[in-house]
CSV table of N, CA, C and O in Angstrom, one decimal:
chain,number,residue,atom,x,y,z
A,1234,MET,N,65.1,51.6,63.9
A,1234,MET,CA,65.9,52.6,63.3
A,1234,MET,C,66.9,52.0,62.4
A,1234,MET,O,67.5,51.0,62.8
A,1235,SER,N,67.1,52.5,61.3
A,1235,SER,CA,68.0,51.9,60.3
A,1235,SER,C,69.5,52.3,60.7
A,1235,SER,O,69.7,53.1,61.5
A,1236,LYS,N,70.4,51.6,60.0
A,1236,LYS,CA,71.8,51.8,60.3
A,1236,LYS,C,72.2,53.2,59.9
A,1236,LYS,O,73.1,53.8,60.6
A,1237,SER,N,71.7,53.7,58.8
A,1237,SER,CA,72.1,55.0,58.4
A,1237,SER,C,71.6,56.1,59.3
A,1237,SER,O,72.3,57.1,59.6
A,1238,ALA,N,70.4,55.9,59.8
A,1238,ALA,CA,69.8,56.8,60.8
A,1238,ALA,C,70.6,56.8,62.1
A,1238,ALA,O,70.9,57.9,62.6
A,1239,ALA,N,71.0,55.7,62.5
A,1239,ALA,CA,71.8,55.6,63.7
A,1239,ALA,C,73.2,56.2,63.5
A,1239,ALA,O,73.7,56.9,64.4
A,1240,GLY,N,73.8,56.1,62.3
A,1240,GLY,CA,75.0,56.7,62.0
A,1240,GLY,C,75.0,58.2,62.0
A,1240,GLY,O,75.8,58.9,62.5
A,1241,PHE,N,73.9,58.7,61.4
A,1241,PHE,CA,73.7,60.2,61.3
A,1241,PHE,C,73.5,60.7,62.7
A,1241,PHE,O,73.9,61.8,63.0
A,1242,LEU,N,72.8,60.0,63.6
A,1242,LEU,CA,72.5,60.5,64.9
A,1242,LEU,C,73.8,60.5,65.7
A,1242,LEU,O,74.1,61.5,66.4
A,1243,ILE,N,74.7,59.5,65.6
A,1243,ILE,CA,76.0,59.5,66.2
A,1243,ILE,C,76.8,60.7,65.7
A,1243,ILE,O,77.5,61.4,66.5
A,1244,LEU,N,76.9,60.9,64.4
A,1244,LEU,CA,77.7,62.0,63.8
A,1244,LEU,C,77.2,63.3,64.3
A,1244,LEU,O,78.0,64.2,64.6
A,1245,ALA,N,75.8,63.5,64.4
A,1245,ALA,CA,75.3,64.8,64.8
A,1245,ALA,C,75.7,65.0,66.3
A,1245,ALA,O,76.0,66.1,66.7
A,1246,LEU,N,75.6,64.0,67.1
A,1246,LEU,CA,75.9,64.2,68.5
A,1246,LEU,C,77.4,64.5,68.7
A,1246,LEU,O,77.8,65.3,69.5
A,1247,LEU,N,78.2,63.8,68.0
A,1247,LEU,CA,79.7,64.0,68.1
A,1247,LEU,C,80.1,65.4,67.6
A,1247,LEU,O,80.9,66.1,68.3
A,1248,SER,N,79.5,65.9,66.5
A,1248,SER,CA,79.8,67.2,66.1
A,1248,SER,C,79.3,68.3,67.0
A,1248,SER,O,79.9,69.3,67.2
A,1249,GLY,N,78.1,68.0,67.6
A,1249,GLY,CA,77.6,68.9,68.6
A,1249,GLY,C,78.5,69.0,69.9
A,1249,GLY,O,78.7,70.1,70.4
A,1250,VAL,N,79.0,67.9,70.3
A,1250,VAL,CA,79.9,67.9,71.4
A,1250,VAL,C,81.2,68.6,71.1
A,1250,VAL,O,81.8,69.3,71.9
A,1251,VAL,N,81.7,68.4,69.9
A,1251,VAL,CA,82.9,69.1,69.5
A,1251,VAL,C,82.7,70.6,69.5
A,1251,VAL,O,83.6,71.4,69.9
A,1252,HIS,N,81.6,71.0,69.0
A,1252,HIS,CA,81.2,72.5,68.9
A,1252,HIS,C,81.2,73.0,70.4
A,1252,HIS,O,81.8,74.1,70.6
A,1253,LEU,N,80.5,72.3,71.3
A,1253,LEU,CA,80.4,72.8,72.6
A,1253,LEU,C,81.7,72.8,73.4
A,1253,LEU,O,82.0,73.6,74.3
A,1254,SER,N,82.6,71.8,73.1
A,1254,SER,CA,83.8,71.7,73.9
A,1254,SER,C,84.9,72.6,73.3
A,1254,SER,O,85.8,73.1,74.1
A,1255,LEU,N,85.0,72.9,72.0
A,1255,LEU,CA,86.1,73.7,71.4
A,1255,LEU,C,85.7,75.1,71.3
A,1255,LEU,O,86.6,76.0,71.5
A,1256,PHE,N,84.5,75.4,70.9
A,1256,PHE,CA,84.1,76.8,70.5
A,1256,PHE,C,83.1,77.2,71.5
A,1256,PHE,O,81.9,77.1,71.3
A,1257,GLU,N,83.5,77.8,72.6
A,1257,GLU,CA,82.5,78.2,73.6
A,1257,GLU,C,81.8,79.5,73.3
A,1257,GLU,O,80.6,79.7,73.6
A,1258,GLU,N,82.5,80.5,72.7
A,1258,GLU,CA,81.9,81.8,72.5
A,1258,GLU,C,81.5,82.0,71.0
A,1258,GLU,O,80.8,83.0,70.8
A,1259,ALA,N,82.0,81.2,70.1
A,1259,ALA,CA,81.6,81.4,68.7
A,1259,ALA,C,80.2,80.9,68.5
A,1259,ALA,O,79.7,80.0,69.1
A,1260,GLU,N,79.5,81.6,67.6
A,1260,GLU,CA,78.1,81.3,67.3
A,1260,GLU,C,78.0,80.2,66.2
A,1260,GLU,O,77.3,79.3,66.3
A,1261,ILE,N,78.6,80.5,65.0
A,1261,ILE,CA,78.5,79.6,63.9
A,1261,ILE,C,79.9,79.1,63.6
A,1261,ILE,O,80.8,79.8,63.2
A,1262,THR,N,80.0,77.7,63.7
A,1262,THR,CA,81.3,77.1,63.4
A,1262,THR,C,81.1,75.9,62.5
A,1262,THR,O,79.9,75.4,62.4
A,1263,PRO,N,82.1,75.4,61.9
A,1263,PRO,CA,81.9,74.2,61.0
A,1263,PRO,C,81.3,73.0,61.7
A,1263,PRO,O,80.5,72.3,61.2
A,1264,PRO,N,81.7,72.7,63.0
A,1264,PRO,CA,81.1,71.6,63.7
A,1264,PRO,C,79.6,71.8,63.9
A,1264,PRO,O,78.8,70.9,63.8
A,1265,LEU,N,79.2,73.1,64.1
A,1265,LEU,CA,77.8,73.3,64.3
A,1265,LEU,C,77.0,73.2,63.0
A,1265,LEU,O,75.9,72.7,63.0
A,1266,ILE,N,77.6,73.6,61.9
A,1266,ILE,CA,77.0,73.4,60.6
A,1266,ILE,C,76.8,71.9,60.3
A,1266,ILE,O,75.8,71.5,59.8
A,1267,SER,N,77.9,71.2,60.5
A,1267,SER,CA,77.8,69.7,60.3
A,1267,SER,C,76.8,69.1,61.2
A,1267,SER,O,76.1,68.1,60.8
A,1268,CYS,N,76.7,69.5,62.4
A,1268,CYS,CA,75.7,69.0,63.3
A,1268,CYS,C,74.3,69.2,62.8
A,1268,CYS,O,73.4,68.3,62.8
A,1269,THR,N,74.0,70.4,62.2
A,1269,THR,CA,72.7,70.7,61.6
A,1269,THR,C,72.5,69.8,60.4
A,1269,THR,O,71.4,69.2,60.3
A,1270,VAL,N,73.5,69.6,59.6
A,1270,VAL,CA,73.3,68.8,58.4
A,1270,VAL,C,73.1,67.4,58.7
A,1270,VAL,O,72.2,66.7,58.2
A,1271,PHE,N,73.8,66.8,59.7
A,1271,PHE,CA,73.6,65.4,60.1
A,1271,PHE,C,72.3,65.3,60.8
A,1271,PHE,O,71.7,64.2,60.7
A,1272,GLY,N,71.8,66.3,61.5
A,1272,GLY,CA,70.5,66.2,62.1
A,1272,GLY,C,69.4,66.1,61.1
A,1272,GLY,O,68.5,65.3,61.2
A,1273,VAL,N,69.5,66.9,60.0
A,1273,VAL,CA,68.5,66.9,59.0
A,1273,VAL,C,68.6,65.5,58.2
A,1273,VAL,O,67.5,64.9,57.9
A,1274,LEU,N,69.8,65.0,58.0
A,1274,LEU,CA,69.9,63.7,57.3
A,1274,LEU,C,69.4,62.6,58.2
A,1274,LEU,O,68.8,61.6,57.7
A,1275,PHE,N,69.5,62.8,59.6
A,1275,PHE,CA,69.0,61.8,60.5
A,1275,PHE,C,67.4,61.7,60.4
A,1275,PHE,O,66.8,60.7,60.3
A,1276,VAL,N,66.8,62.9,60.3
A,1276,VAL,CA,65.3,62.9,60.2
A,1276,VAL,C,64.9,62.4,58.9
A,1276,VAL,O,63.9,61.6,58.8
A,1277,LEU,N,65.6,62.7,57.8
A,1277,LEU,CA,65.3,62.1,56.5
A,1277,LEU,C,65.5,60.6,56.5
A,1277,LEU,O,64.7,59.9,55.8
A,1278,ALA,N,66.5,60.1,57.1
A,1278,ALA,CA,66.7,58.7,57.1
A,1278,ALA,C,65.7,58.0,58.0
A,1278,ALA,O,65.2,56.9,57.6
A,1279,LEU,N,65.2,58.6,59.0
A,1279,LEU,CA,64.1,58.1,59.8
A,1279,LEU,C,62.8,58.0,58.9
A,1279,LEU,O,62.1,57.0,59.0
A,1280,ALA,N,62.5,59.1,58.2
A,1280,ALA,CA,61.3,59.1,57.4
A,1280,ALA,C,61.4,58.1,56.2
A,1280,ALA,O,60.4,57.5,55.9
A,1281,ALA,N,62.6,57.9,55.7
A,1281,ALA,CA,62.8,57.0,54.6
A,1281,ALA,C,62.8,55.5,55.1
A,1281,ALA,O,62.4,54.6,54.3
A,1282,GLY,N,63.1,55.3,56.3
A,1282,GLY,CA,63.2,54.0,56.8
A,1282,GLY,C,61.9,53.4,57.3
A,1282,GLY,O,61.8,52.2,57.6
A,1283,ARG,N,60.8,54.3,57.4
A,1283,ARG,CA,59.5,53.8,57.8
A,1283,ARG,C,59.0,52.9,56.7
A,1283,ARG,O,59.0,53.2,55.5
A,1284,LYS,N,58.5,51.8,57.1
A,1284,LYS,CA,57.9,50.8,56.2
A,1284,LYS,C,56.3,50.9,56.3
A,1284,LYS,O,55.8,50.6,57.4
A,1285,ILE,N,55.7,51.4,55.3
A,1285,ILE,CA,54.3,51.5,55.3
A,1285,ILE,C,53.7,50.3,54.6
A,1285,ILE,O,54.0,49.9,53.5
A,1286,LYS,N,52.9,49.5,55.4
A,1286,LYS,CA,52.3,48.3,54.9
A,1286,LYS,C,51.0,48.6,54.3
A,1286,LYS,O,50.1,49.3,54.9
A,1287,PHE,N,50.7,48.1,53.1
A,1287,PHE,CA,49.5,48.4,52.4
A,1287,PHE,C,48.8,47.0,52.3
A,1287,PHE,O,49.4,46.1,51.7
A,1288,ASP,N,47.6,47.0,52.7
A,1288,ASP,CA,46.8,45.8,52.6
A,1288,ASP,C,45.7,46.0,51.6
A,1288,ASP,O,44.7,46.7,51.8
A,1289,PRO,N,45.8,45.5,50.4
A,1289,PRO,CA,44.9,45.8,49.3
A,1289,PRO,C,43.5,45.1,49.5
A,1289,PRO,O,42.5,45.5,48.9
A,1290,VAL,N,43.4,44.2,50.4
A,1290,VAL,CA,42.1,43.5,50.7
A,1290,VAL,C,41.4,44.2,51.8
A,1290,VAL,O,41.9,44.3,52.9
A,1291,LEU,N,40.3,44.8,51.4
A,1291,LEU,CA,39.5,45.5,52.4
A,1291,LEU,C,38.6,44.5,53.2
A,1291,LEU,O,37.9,43.7,52.6
A,1292,ARG,N,38.7,44.5,54.5
A,1292,ARG,CA,37.9,43.5,55.2
A,1292,ARG,C,36.8,44.1,55.9
A,1292,ARG,O,36.7,45.1,56.4
């Protein structure tokens, strides 16, 4: 896992915890929106961080 993916994961978890601890009855809040955005960025960072090795020599 890359450093950016780990950072986005931590930010998503922290904003999710803030949403659950501060806003119990509200449905859509800024921490929940940021949790969603950081979650999507986490998945994109995981996809971008994959290293695909290409072997041009067929054996």
